[in-house]
Amino acid sequence: MISAWLNQHWYAFSLTIRRFLSAPITNLLSILVMGIAISLPAGIFALMGNLPTVSGQISISPQISLFLKQHATQDDIDLIRTKLEEDKLVASYQFVSKDQALYQLQLDNGLTEAVHNLAHNPLPDAFVVETQDVRVDIIDQLRADMQTWPAIEHAQFDSAWAKRLEALTNFGRMLVLVLLTLLSIAIIAVMFNTIRLQILTRQTEIEVSKLVGATDAFIRRPFLYFGALQGFAGGVTAWLIITFVLQILSDELRVIAGLYAMNFQLHAIGYGDTISLLLFTTWLGWLGARASVASHLWQIEPR
Amino acid sequence: MIQLRHVSKRFPDGYMALSNVDLTIDTGEMVFVTGHSGAGKSTLLKLIATIERPTSGSITINGHNIAQIKPAALPFLRRKIGFVFQDHKLLFDRTVFENVLLPLQISGFDRNTATSRIRAALDKVGLLSKENVLPITLSGGEQQRLCIARAVVHRPAILIADEPTGNLDSAYARDIMAMFFSFHQVGVTVLIATHDANLLEDNKHRVIALQQGKLQNDQRMA
């Protein structure tokens, strides 16, 4: 029973390869079309995956600055330190004492003269907090919480950068989604039509197979295999395109980065994403073939 | 055993191909179906082969009423029947060997068993030396024999042939008929539709005559 099943699948598979080889140019072209179509959203997705890498380099991860009251005591500072230690949303923090801040001010701005003329240090003690999460609304909430802590004069969140980054990634995500949806539909349509033509040119074969006792599943199988195989090949093509393009872009970016004394390169698609990509395109091809078979095969009934 | 009870077949265009046919064919019997073209011969054969379904009445093959069977079960019934088509229905993009292979592939035979069965079937119809050629290079008689090889390769209990000698000259026709007789002799139920009176001249088998879709005459030749 199992060997019969295996034999039938082997037959379907060999028939698929045969059908593919019977029109190699046409089939290669439609694989190329699928590959290019899917490489667009997948490529943008891959570029977006590189964003955190880039942002890590130029440090735009969101920060909250906590300025303490002038009369804050060492106990207040210790209390805030513990609170920051316990907060899960805090990734890291740094304490900047008022003396340190003043010293820094002298160094950075060359205000030594002016600072010396001050009667007392006007700067407050401060904490610089980096957050775990990058979502603006969550960080804003955290900032509001911190504002209510004792001995805090002012909690400040420089949200402009974070907001820009978030808006940009949201836009990118939406773009990927829209492109992916549209191009997936296009791929399904292409596959639908390919299989429709195959069914039409193989009318006799289908009819004769039915006459000598082929089940619907038996007749469907080679077409579904064909769709899945083309989808898979399309996915591989897309992967090659993206990898190639990222390589080129990475070389160019390194030149630019070098001019700004930065050092980074674009990462290729990871294993997980590669497998997802191949599974997805295989599924798309199968789906198009399935739809086509469902809407055309019943029309061929032997008479 | 094949049993038809009050079987009628009306096509969607209203044409009445068969009306109220009662017929019993025993296992291992050899039966000729005659009549003018349009008398309903082909329809009768296709009903028994489950290619067409009757409008009314019942058809029973070995106890299964095929008029009521689910469409999904039809393929498995068809595998028990060998059909020699009037128009051959060969696949011209496949070799002689591959044409005969098809029914075995459908049943899921492994390649070795299939190969020996195909060789045996091709040998029986005299095409063994041509197993690797494409059917287009075969003569009409050879194409007919290839169709027979495909119909018998899975060793069906029932063999049905629609005008198997249709446009063959008489020497070829006699050859083909000899093959059907040999299948009959090993116990296969054989049904042959023909309008060729010459075939029936020295025939000692049962002949069913159809006229305008009705059973006109059913006799065993002496």
Short mmCIF file of C-alpha atoms in Angstrom, two decimals:
data_model
loop_
_atom_site.label_atom_id
_atom_site.label_comp_id
_atom_site.label_asym_id
_atom_site.label_seq_id
_atom_site.Cartn_x
_atom_site.Cartn_y
_atom_site.Cartn_z
CA MET A 1 0.00 0.00 0.00
CA ILE A 2 2.75 2.39 1.04
CA SER A 3 4.93 1.40 -1.88
CA ALA A 4 2.00 2.01 -4.25
CA TRP A 5 1.62 5.47 -2.72
CA LEU A 6 5.34 6.14 -3.10
CA ASN A 7 5.29 4.91 -6.69
CA GLN A 8 2.41 7.25 -7.50
CA HIS A 9 4.25 10.20 -5.98
CA TRP A 10 7.43 9.29 -7.79
CA TYR A 11 5.41 9.20 -11.01
CA ALA A 12 3.95 12.64 -10.28
CA PHE A 13 7.41 13.99 -9.54
CA SER A 14 9.01 12.59 -12.69
CA LEU A 15 6.09 13.88 -14.73
CA THR A 16 6.63 17.33 -13.20
CA ILE A 17 10.30 17.33 -14.17
CA ARG A 18 9.36 16.18 -17.64
CA ARG A 19 6.80 18.92 -18.07
CA PHE A 20 9.33 21.43 -16.84
CA LEU A 21 11.94 20.25 -19.33
CA SER A 22 9.43 20.22 -22.16
CA ALA A 23 9.40 24.04 -22.13
CA PRO A 24 12.57 25.04 -20.27
CA ILE A 25 12.86 28.63 -21.52
CA THR A 26 9.24 29.51 -20.75
CA ASN A 27 9.47 27.93 -17.31
CA LEU A 28 12.78 29.57 -16.49
CA LEU A 29 11.33 32.93 -17.50
CA SER A 30 8.33 32.54 -15.23
CA ILE A 31 10.65 31.51 -12.39
CA LEU A 32 12.63 34.69 -13.05
CA VAL A 33 9.42 36.76 -12.99
CA MET A 34 8.46 35.21 -9.65
CA GLY A 35 11.95 35.71 -8.28
CA ILE A 36 12.10 39.39 -9.23
CA ALA A 37 8.58 40.03 -7.98
CA ILE A 38 9.18 38.51 -4.56
CA SER A 39 12.71 39.93 -4.22
CA LEU A 40 11.27 43.46 -3.99
CA PRO A 41 9.35 43.13 -0.70
CA ALA A 42 11.79 40.54 0.65
CA GLY A 43 14.70 42.82 -0.22
CA ILE A 44 13.17 45.82 1.56
CA PHE A 45 12.48 43.54 4.51
CA ALA A 46 16.11 42.47 4.54
CA LEU A 47 17.26 46.10 4.41
CA MET A 48 14.98 46.92 7.33
CA GLY A 49 16.50 44.04 9.24
CA ASN A 50 19.76 45.96 8.88
CA LEU A 51 18.30 49.13 10.45
CA PRO A 52 19.01 48.28 14.11
CA THR A 53 22.56 47.45 13.11
CA VAL A 54 22.94 50.85 11.54
CA SER A 55 21.21 52.65 14.38
CA GLY A 56 23.34 50.88 16.94
CA GLN A 57 26.37 52.35 15.26
CA ILE A 58 25.18 55.91 15.28
CA SER A 59 23.47 55.57 18.65
CA ILE A 60 19.95 56.77 18.29
CA SER A 61 18.55 54.37 20.83
CA PRO A 62 16.08 56.32 22.96
CA GLN A 63 17.30 57.93 26.18
CA ILE A 64 15.55 59.46 29.18
CA SER A 65 17.40 62.07 31.19
CA LEU A 66 16.49 62.37 34.91
CA PHE A 67 17.50 65.67 36.52
CA LEU A 68 17.44 65.60 40.29
CA LYS A 69 16.42 68.43 42.58
CA GLN A 70 19.26 70.69 43.74
CA HIS A 71 18.89 69.60 47.35
CA ALA A 72 18.79 65.88 46.56
CA THR A 73 20.68 63.84 49.13
CA GLN A 74 22.86 60.75 48.69
CA ASP A 75 19.88 58.69 50.03
CA ASP A 76 17.68 60.05 47.23
CA ILE A 77 20.30 59.09 44.68
CA ASP A 78 20.60 55.58 46.12
CA LEU A 79 16.81 55.19 46.10
CA ILE A 80 16.61 56.14 42.42
CA ARG A 81 19.50 53.82 41.65
CA THR A 82 17.56 50.89 43.22
CA LYS A 83 14.38 51.83 41.38
CA LEU A 84 16.24 51.87 38.05
CA GLU A 85 17.89 48.58 38.95
CA GLU A 86 14.48 46.98 39.48
CA ASP A 87 12.70 48.43 36.45
CA LYS A 88 12.47 45.86 33.66
CA LEU A 89 12.10 48.50 30.95
CA VAL A 90 15.50 49.96 31.76
CA ALA A 91 18.33 48.53 29.68
CA SER A 92 21.15 50.49 31.29
CA TYR A 93 21.70 53.74 33.11
CA GLN A 94 24.52 56.06 33.96
CA PHE A 95 24.85 58.44 36.87
CA VAL A 96 26.28 61.87 36.16
CA SER A 97 27.03 63.81 39.32
CA LYS A 98 26.76 67.60 39.37
CA ASP A 99 30.55 67.90 39.74
CA GLN A 100 31.13 65.63 36.81
CA ALA A 101 28.64 67.60 34.74
CA LEU A 102 30.34 70.85 35.56
CA TYR A 103 33.75 69.44 34.71
CA GLN A 104 32.38 68.16 31.42
CA LEU A 105 30.94 71.56 30.68
CA GLN A 106 34.33 73.15 31.14
CA LEU A 107 36.02 70.66 28.87
CA ASP A 108 33.43 70.61 26.13
CA ASN A 109 32.69 74.26 25.72
CA GLY A 110 35.84 75.92 26.89
CA LEU A 111 33.86 77.81 29.51
CA THR A 112 36.52 77.41 32.17
CA GLU A 113 36.61 81.11 32.85
CA ALA A 114 32.88 81.46 33.18
CA VAL A 115 32.54 78.38 35.36
CA HIS A 116 35.21 79.64 37.73
CA ASN A 117 33.23 82.81 38.24
CA LEU A 118 30.20 80.89 39.46
CA ALA A 119 29.50 81.15 43.19
CA HIS A 120 28.15 77.62 43.32
CA ASN A 121 27.51 74.73 40.93
CA PRO A 122 24.11 75.37 39.29
CA LEU A 123 23.97 71.94 37.66
CA PRO A 124 21.85 69.11 39.12
CA ASP A 125 22.81 65.49 39.58
CA ALA A 126 21.45 63.42 36.71
CA PHE A 127 20.80 59.91 35.44
CA VAL A 128 20.94 58.99 31.75
CA VAL A 129 18.67 55.97 31.18
CA GLU A 130 18.60 53.76 28.09
CA THR A 131 15.40 51.80 27.61
CA GLN A 132 14.75 48.24 26.64
CA ASP A 133 11.84 49.11 24.35
CA VAL A 134 12.06 51.48 21.39
CA ARG A 135 8.35 52.25 21.08
CA VAL A 136 7.68 55.90 21.67
CA ASP A 137 4.42 55.55 23.62
CA ILE A 138 5.94 53.08 26.06
CA ILE A 139 8.98 55.25 26.69
CA ASP A 140 6.72 58.27 27.14
CA GLN A 141 4.75 56.36 29.77
CA LEU A 142 7.98 55.42 31.53
CA ARG A 143 9.10 59.03 31.51
CA ALA A 144 5.80 60.14 33.07
CA ASP A 145 6.24 57.51 35.81
CA MET A 146 9.75 58.67 36.58
CA GLN A 147 8.57 62.24 36.84
CA THR A 148 6.58 61.24 39.94
CA TRP A 149 9.59 59.67 41.68
CA PRO A 150 10.88 61.55 44.75
CA ALA A 151 13.65 64.10 44.34
CA ILE A 152 13.15 64.23 40.56
CA GLU A 153 13.02 67.78 39.29
CA HIS A 154 12.52 66.91 35.63
CA ALA A 155 12.38 63.74 33.51
CA GLN A 156 13.12 64.44 29.88
CA PHE A 157 12.73 62.22 26.89
CA ASP A 158 14.25 63.30 23.65
CA SER A 159 11.65 61.65 21.50
CA ALA A 160 12.32 63.30 18.16
CA TRP A 161 14.84 60.73 17.00
CA ALA A 162 12.91 57.83 18.37
CA LYS A 163 9.74 59.11 16.74
CA ARG A 164 11.50 59.52 13.42
CA LEU A 165 12.91 56.02 13.60
CA GLU A 166 9.59 54.57 14.57
CA ALA A 167 7.74 56.39 11.81
CA LEU A 168 10.33 55.22 9.32
CA THR A 169 10.16 51.58 10.36
CA ASN A 170 6.36 51.69 10.43
CA PHE A 171 6.37 53.10 6.94
CA GLY A 172 8.83 50.45 5.80
CA ARG A 173 6.80 47.68 7.38
CA MET A 174 3.63 48.92 5.70
CA LEU A 175 5.42 49.21 2.37
CA VAL A 176 6.68 45.63 2.67
CA LEU A 177 3.20 44.43 3.56
CA VAL A 178 1.51 46.23 0.65
CA LEU A 179 4.15 45.09 -1.85
CA LEU A 180 4.09 41.57 -0.50
CA THR A 181 0.31 41.34 -0.79
CA LEU A 182 0.19 42.76 -4.31
CA LEU A 183 3.08 40.73 -5.65
CA SER A 184 1.87 37.54 -3.97
CA ILE A 185 -1.44 37.98 -5.77
CA ALA A 186 0.50 38.54 -8.99
CA ILE A 187 2.49 35.34 -8.46
CA ILE A 188 -0.64 33.34 -7.74
CA ALA A 189 -2.19 34.76 -10.90
CA VAL A 190 0.88 33.88 -12.97
CA MET A 191 0.88 30.34 -11.61
CA PHE A 192 -2.87 30.05 -12.14
CA ASN A 193 -2.42 30.89 -15.79
CA THR A 194 0.62 28.65 -16.28
CA ILE A 195 -1.26 25.66 -14.91
CA ARG A 196 -4.35 26.56 -16.92
CA LEU A 197 -2.30 26.40 -20.12
CA GLN A 198 -0.75 23.11 -19.02
CA ILE A 199 -4.16 21.62 -18.36
CA LEU A 200 -5.41 22.76 -21.75
CA THR A 201 -2.47 21.24 -23.62
CA ARG A 202 -2.77 18.01 -21.65
CA GLN A 203 -6.45 17.44 -22.13
CA THR A 204 -5.99 14.05 -23.78
CA GLU A 205 -3.59 12.87 -21.14
CA ILE A 206 -6.01 13.85 -18.38
CA GLU A 207 -8.97 12.31 -20.18
CA VAL A 208 -7.17 9.00 -20.85
CA SER A 209 -5.87 8.85 -17.28
CA LYS A 210 -9.40 9.28 -15.97
CA LEU A 211 -10.65 6.60 -18.34
CA VAL A 212 -8.17 4.03 -17.11
CA GLY A 213 -8.99 4.68 -13.47
CA ALA A 214 -6.99 7.67 -12.26
CA THR A 215 -8.38 9.40 -9.19
CA ASP A 216 -8.71 13.19 -9.12
CA ALA A 217 -5.84 13.33 -6.63
CA PHE A 218 -3.62 11.41 -9.05
CA ILE A 219 -4.35 13.87 -11.85
CA ARG A 220 -4.01 16.92 -9.62
CA ARG A 221 -0.68 15.85 -8.13
CA PRO A 222 1.74 16.66 -11.01
CA PHE A 223 0.20 20.12 -11.40
CA LEU A 224 0.49 20.85 -7.67
CA TYR A 225 4.07 19.58 -7.67
CA PHE A 226 4.78 21.81 -10.63
CA GLY A 227 3.36 24.87 -8.88
CA ALA A 228 5.25 24.16 -5.67
CA LEU A 229 8.48 23.48 -7.53
CA GLN A 230 8.24 26.69 -9.54
CA GLY A 231 7.42 28.59 -6.36
CA PHE A 232 10.47 27.11 -4.68
CA ALA A 233 12.68 27.96 -7.65
CA GLY A 234 11.23 31.48 -7.62
CA GLY A 235 12.14 31.76 -3.95
CA VAL A 236 15.69 30.63 -4.65
CA THR A 237 15.93 33.20 -7.45
CA ALA A 238 14.66 35.94 -5.11
CA TRP A 239 17.22 34.90 -2.51
CA LEU A 240 20.03 35.07 -5.07
CA ILE A 241 18.87 38.50 -6.26
CA ILE A 242 18.68 39.90 -2.72
CA THR A 243 22.02 38.45 -1.68
CA PHE A 244 23.66 39.82 -4.81
CA VAL A 245 22.10 43.28 -4.44
CA LEU A 246 22.92 43.50 -0.71
CA GLN A 247 26.51 42.61 -1.56
CA ILE A 248 26.73 45.44 -4.09
CA LEU A 249 25.01 47.93 -1.79
CA SER A 250 27.19 46.87 1.11
CA ASP A 251 30.35 47.59 -0.85
CA GLU A 252 29.07 51.04 -1.78
CA LEU A 253 27.87 51.74 1.76
CA ARG A 254 31.25 50.84 3.19
CA VAL A 255 32.78 53.56 1.04
CA ILE A 256 30.25 56.10 2.33
CA ALA A 257 30.61 54.91 5.91
CA GLY A 258 34.36 55.17 5.59
CA LEU A 259 34.01 58.85 4.68
CA TYR A 260 32.04 59.39 7.92
CA ALA A 261 34.56 57.35 9.91
CA MET A 262 31.95 54.68 10.60
CA ASN A 263 32.34 51.01 10.09
CA PHE A 264 29.47 48.76 9.13
CA GLN A 265 28.25 46.41 6.45
CA LEU A 266 24.84 45.09 5.44
CA HIS A 267 24.02 41.64 6.66
CA ALA A 268 22.73 38.96 4.28
CA ILE A 269 19.41 37.21 4.92
CA GLY A 270 19.57 34.90 7.93
CA TYR A 271 18.83 31.17 7.92
CA GLY A 272 15.38 31.56 9.47
CA ASP A 273 14.32 34.24 7.01
CA THR A 274 15.71 32.22 4.09
CA ILE A 275 13.65 29.20 5.09
CA SER A 276 10.55 31.38 5.58
CA LEU A 277 11.08 32.93 2.15
CA LEU A 278 11.41 29.55 0.41
CA LEU A 279 8.43 28.06 2.24
CA PHE A 280 6.33 31.10 1.43
CA THR A 281 7.08 31.12 -2.32
CA THR A 282 6.61 27.34 -2.49
CA TRP A 283 3.24 27.78 -0.84
CA LEU A 284 2.31 30.60 -3.25
CA GLY A 285 3.11 28.42 -6.27
CA TRP A 286 1.17 25.52 -4.81
CA LEU A 287 -1.77 27.81 -4.04
CA GLY A 288 -1.91 29.19 -7.59
CA ALA A 289 -1.73 25.67 -9.03
CA ARG A 290 -4.38 24.44 -6.61
CA ALA A 291 -6.78 27.23 -7.56
CA SER A 292 -6.18 26.62 -11.26
CA VAL A 293 -6.66 22.87 -10.99
CA ALA A 294 -9.81 23.35 -8.94
CA SER A 295 -11.34 25.67 -11.51
CA HIS A 296 -10.29 23.83 -14.70
CA LEU A 297 -9.92 20.13 -14.08
CA TRP A 298 -13.59 19.35 -13.60
CA GLN A 299 -14.25 20.63 -17.12
CA ILE A 300 -12.34 17.67 -18.53
CA GLU A 301 -14.64 14.70 -18.10
CA PRO A 302 -14.28 11.79 -20.50
CA ARG A 303 -17.18 11.19 -22.90
CA MET B 1 -21.83 -10.94 -13.69
CA ILE B 2 -23.15 -7.78 -15.33
CA GLN B 3 -26.84 -6.96 -14.90
CA LEU B 4 -28.80 -4.09 -16.45
CA ARG B 5 -32.35 -3.41 -15.24
CA HIS B 6 -34.61 -0.94 -17.03
CA VAL B 7 -31.64 1.12 -18.06
CA SER B 8 -32.25 4.33 -19.98
CA LYS B 9 -29.84 7.02 -21.02
CA ARG B 10 -30.93 10.44 -22.14
CA PHE B 11 -28.26 12.96 -23.05
CA PRO B 12 -28.50 16.57 -21.91
CA ASP B 13 -29.56 17.60 -25.42
CA GLY B 14 -32.60 15.33 -25.07
CA TYR B 15 -31.33 12.56 -27.29
CA MET B 16 -32.51 9.18 -26.03
CA ALA B 17 -29.55 6.84 -26.58
CA LEU B 18 -30.94 3.85 -24.70
CA SER B 19 -34.40 3.14 -23.44
CA ASN B 20 -35.43 0.50 -20.97
CA VAL B 21 -32.70 -2.06 -21.62
CA ASP B 22 -32.69 -5.31 -19.63
CA LEU B 23 -29.61 -7.46 -20.01
CA THR B 24 -27.59 -10.05 -18.10
CA ILE B 25 -24.04 -11.02 -19.05
CA ASP B 26 -22.45 -13.92 -17.19
CA THR B 27 -18.88 -13.91 -15.98
CA GLY B 28 -16.54 -15.22 -18.66
CA GLU B 29 -19.07 -14.76 -21.44
CA MET B 30 -18.18 -13.36 -24.84
CA VAL B 31 -20.82 -11.04 -26.25
CA PHE B 32 -21.12 -9.05 -29.47
CA VAL B 33 -23.24 -5.92 -29.57
CA THR B 34 -24.44 -5.01 -33.08
CA GLY B 35 -26.61 -2.38 -34.62
CA HIS B 36 -26.40 0.60 -36.96
CA SER B 37 -24.42 3.58 -35.89
CA GLY B 38 -26.49 5.59 -33.47
CA ALA B 39 -28.26 2.46 -32.24
CA GLY B 40 -26.74 2.91 -28.77
CA LYS B 41 -23.85 0.40 -28.89
CA SER B 42 -21.23 2.82 -27.65
CA THR B 43 -23.52 4.19 -24.98
CA LEU B 44 -24.24 0.69 -23.71
CA LEU B 45 -20.52 -0.09 -23.44
CA LYS B 46 -19.73 3.24 -21.77
CA LEU B 47 -22.48 2.69 -19.22
CA ILE B 48 -21.01 -0.70 -18.30
CA ALA B 49 -17.50 0.80 -18.20
CA THR B 50 -18.80 3.54 -15.83
CA ILE B 51 -17.72 6.23 -18.27
CA GLU B 52 -21.34 7.35 -18.58
CA ARG B 53 -24.02 7.10 -15.94
CA PRO B 54 -27.57 5.96 -16.69
CA THR B 55 -30.49 8.38 -16.47
CA SER B 56 -32.61 5.69 -14.87
CA GLY B 57 -32.41 2.00 -14.05
CA SER B 58 -29.69 0.03 -12.35
CA ILE B 59 -26.41 -1.51 -13.54
CA THR B 60 -24.83 -4.11 -11.29
CA ILE B 61 -21.31 -5.46 -11.77
CA ASN B 62 -20.41 -8.31 -9.43
CA GLY B 63 -23.02 -7.11 -6.95
CA HIS B 64 -22.08 -3.39 -6.97
CA ASN B 65 -24.74 -1.06 -8.28
CA ILE B 66 -22.62 1.33 -10.29
CA ALA B 67 -25.51 3.70 -10.94
CA GLN B 68 -25.47 4.64 -7.27
CA ILE B 69 -21.79 4.56 -6.51
CA LYS B 70 -20.06 7.75 -5.32
CA PRO B 71 -18.03 9.58 -8.01
CA ALA B 72 -14.91 9.21 -5.84
CA ALA B 73 -15.19 5.41 -6.05
CA LEU B 74 -15.51 5.33 -9.85
CA PRO B 75 -11.75 5.24 -10.60
CA PHE B 76 -11.36 2.04 -8.61
CA LEU B 77 -14.18 0.37 -10.57
CA ARG B 78 -12.64 1.49 -13.85
CA ARG B 79 -9.39 -0.24 -12.92
CA LYS B 80 -11.21 -3.57 -13.02
CA ILE B 81 -12.27 -2.98 -16.61
CA GLY B 82 -10.19 -2.83 -19.78
CA PHE B 83 -11.57 -0.57 -22.52
CA VAL B 84 -10.46 -0.54 -26.15
CA PHE B 85 -11.54 2.83 -27.48
CA GLN B 86 -12.89 3.40 -30.95
CA ASP B 87 -10.53 6.37 -31.36
CA HIS B 88 -7.68 4.56 -29.51
CA LYS B 89 -7.00 7.52 -27.20
CA LEU B 90 -3.25 6.98 -27.29
CA LEU B 91 -0.82 9.55 -25.90
CA PHE B 92 1.35 10.63 -28.78
CA ASP B 93 4.04 12.28 -26.69
CA ARG B 94 4.81 8.99 -24.94
CA THR B 95 6.43 5.85 -26.27
CA VAL B 96 4.56 2.59 -26.86
CA PHE B 97 5.97 1.31 -23.57
CA GLU B 98 4.87 4.40 -21.64
CA ASN B 99 1.38 4.24 -23.10
CA VAL B 100 0.93 0.74 -21.72
CA LEU B 101 2.58 1.81 -18.46
CA LEU B 102 -0.10 4.42 -17.66
CA PRO B 103 -2.75 2.12 -16.07
CA LEU B 104 -0.04 0.50 -13.94
CA GLN B 105 1.31 3.87 -12.82
CA ILE B 106 -2.19 4.85 -11.82
CA SER B 107 -2.51 1.73 -9.69
CA GLY B 108 0.93 2.40 -8.20
CA PHE B 109 2.86 -0.61 -9.52
CA ASP B 110 6.60 -0.61 -8.98
CA ARG B 111 8.76 -0.27 -12.04
CA ASN B 112 10.00 -3.89 -12.19
CA THR B 113 6.63 -5.57 -11.92
CA ALA B 114 5.25 -3.03 -14.35
CA THR B 115 8.00 -3.67 -16.87
CA SER B 116 7.48 -7.43 -16.96
CA ARG B 117 3.70 -6.99 -17.27
CA ILE B 118 4.08 -4.46 -20.07
CA ARG B 119 6.47 -6.72 -22.00
CA ALA B 120 4.00 -9.59 -21.62
CA ALA B 121 1.12 -7.44 -22.89
CA LEU B 122 3.14 -6.05 -25.80
CA ASP B 123 4.30 -9.54 -26.68
CA LYS B 124 0.71 -10.74 -26.80
CA VAL B 125 -0.24 -8.07 -29.34
CA GLY B 126 3.02 -8.40 -31.30
CA LEU B 127 4.49 -4.99 -30.51
CA LEU B 128 7.36 -6.01 -28.27
CA SER B 129 9.95 -4.95 -30.83
CA LYS B 130 8.42 -1.45 -30.97
CA GLU B 131 8.26 -0.60 -27.29
CA ASN B 132 10.45 2.48 -27.63
CA VAL B 133 8.85 4.09 -30.67
CA LEU B 134 6.23 6.83 -30.56
CA PRO B 135 2.69 5.76 -31.50
CA ILE B 136 2.57 8.21 -34.41
CA THR B 137 4.94 5.92 -36.36
CA LEU B 138 2.61 2.92 -35.95
CA SER B 139 0.09 1.80 -38.57
CA GLY B 140 -3.64 1.90 -37.82
CA GLY B 141 -3.69 -1.79 -36.97
CA GLU B 142 -0.68 -1.44 -34.70
CA GLN B 143 -2.26 1.50 -32.90
CA GLN B 144 -5.34 -0.63 -32.33
CA ARG B 145 -3.19 -3.41 -30.91
CA LEU B 146 -1.38 -0.94 -28.67
CA CYS B 147 -4.74 0.16 -27.35
CA ILE B 148 -5.57 -3.50 -26.61
CA ALA B 149 -2.25 -3.99 -24.81
CA ARG B 150 -3.04 -0.96 -22.62
CA ALA B 151 -6.53 -2.32 -21.92
CA VAL B 152 -5.30 -5.73 -20.74
CA VAL B 153 -2.00 -4.89 -19.02
CA HIS B 154 -3.60 -4.60 -15.59
CA ARG B 155 -5.40 -7.94 -16.16
CA PRO B 156 -8.99 -6.78 -15.95
CA ALA B 157 -11.85 -9.23 -15.43
CA ILE B 158 -13.92 -7.43 -18.03
CA LEU B 159 -12.65 -6.38 -21.47
CA ILE B 160 -14.77 -4.00 -23.52
CA ALA B 161 -14.01 -3.01 -27.12
CA ASP B 162 -15.82 -0.39 -29.17
CA GLU B 163 -15.54 -1.14 -32.91
CA PRO B 164 -12.06 -2.65 -32.54
CA THR B 165 -11.88 -3.55 -36.22
CA GLY B 166 -13.50 -0.31 -37.37
CA ASN B 167 -11.28 0.67 -40.26
CA LEU B 168 -8.98 -2.31 -40.61
CA ASP B 169 -8.85 -4.59 -43.60
CA SER B 170 -10.18 -8.09 -43.07
CA ALA B 171 -6.83 -9.85 -42.51
CA TYR B 172 -5.92 -7.39 -39.72
CA ALA B 173 -9.46 -7.62 -38.35
CA ARG B 174 -9.19 -11.40 -38.08
CA ASP B 175 -5.91 -11.01 -36.18
CA ILE B 176 -7.49 -8.64 -33.70
CA MET B 177 -10.53 -10.87 -33.22
CA ALA B 178 -8.25 -13.85 -32.55
CA MET B 179 -6.75 -11.87 -29.69
CA PHE B 180 -10.14 -11.21 -28.14
CA PHE B 181 -11.00 -14.91 -28.43
CA SER B 182 -7.81 -15.81 -26.60
CA PHE B 183 -8.69 -13.45 -23.74
CA HIS B 184 -12.13 -15.00 -23.60
CA GLN B 185 -10.55 -18.43 -23.40
CA VAL B 186 -8.59 -17.53 -20.25
CA GLY B 187 -11.83 -16.50 -18.51
CA VAL B 188 -12.14 -12.76 -19.25
CA THR B 189 -15.64 -11.42 -19.86
CA VAL B 190 -15.44 -9.84 -23.32
CA LEU B 191 -17.87 -7.30 -24.80
CA ILE B 192 -17.37 -6.16 -28.38
CA ALA B 193 -19.44 -3.60 -30.24
CA THR B 194 -19.31 -3.95 -34.01
CA HIS B 195 -21.32 -3.17 -37.11
CA ASP B 196 -19.09 -5.45 -39.18
CA ALA B 197 -21.30 -8.33 -40.34
CA ASN B 198 -18.28 -10.26 -41.66
CA LEU B 199 -17.02 -10.69 -38.12
CA LEU B 200 -20.17 -12.52 -37.13
CA GLU B 201 -20.36 -14.94 -40.04
CA ASP B 202 -18.93 -18.05 -38.44
CA ASN B 203 -19.46 -16.81 -34.90
CA LYS B 204 -20.73 -19.12 -32.20
CA HIS B 205 -21.05 -16.49 -29.44
CA ARG B 206 -23.93 -14.46 -28.14
CA VAL B 207 -25.04 -11.48 -30.24
CA ILE B 208 -27.13 -8.59 -28.92
CA ALA B 209 -28.75 -6.35 -31.51
CA LEU B 210 -29.73 -2.79 -30.69
CA GLN B 211 -32.02 -0.58 -32.70
CA GLN B 212 -32.72 3.03 -31.85
CA GLY B 213 -31.73 2.48 -28.26
CA LYS B 214 -33.88 -0.60 -27.72
CA LEU B 215 -32.85 -4.21 -27.28
CA GLN B 216 -34.09 -5.80 -30.49
CA ASN B 217 -32.61 -9.24 -30.52
CA ASP B 218 -30.59 -11.32 -28.07
CA GLN B 219 -29.50 -14.70 -29.32
CA ARG B 220 -26.86 -17.31 -28.91
CA MET B 221 -25.56 -18.53 -32.23
CA ALA B 222 -25.66 -22.24 -32.67
#
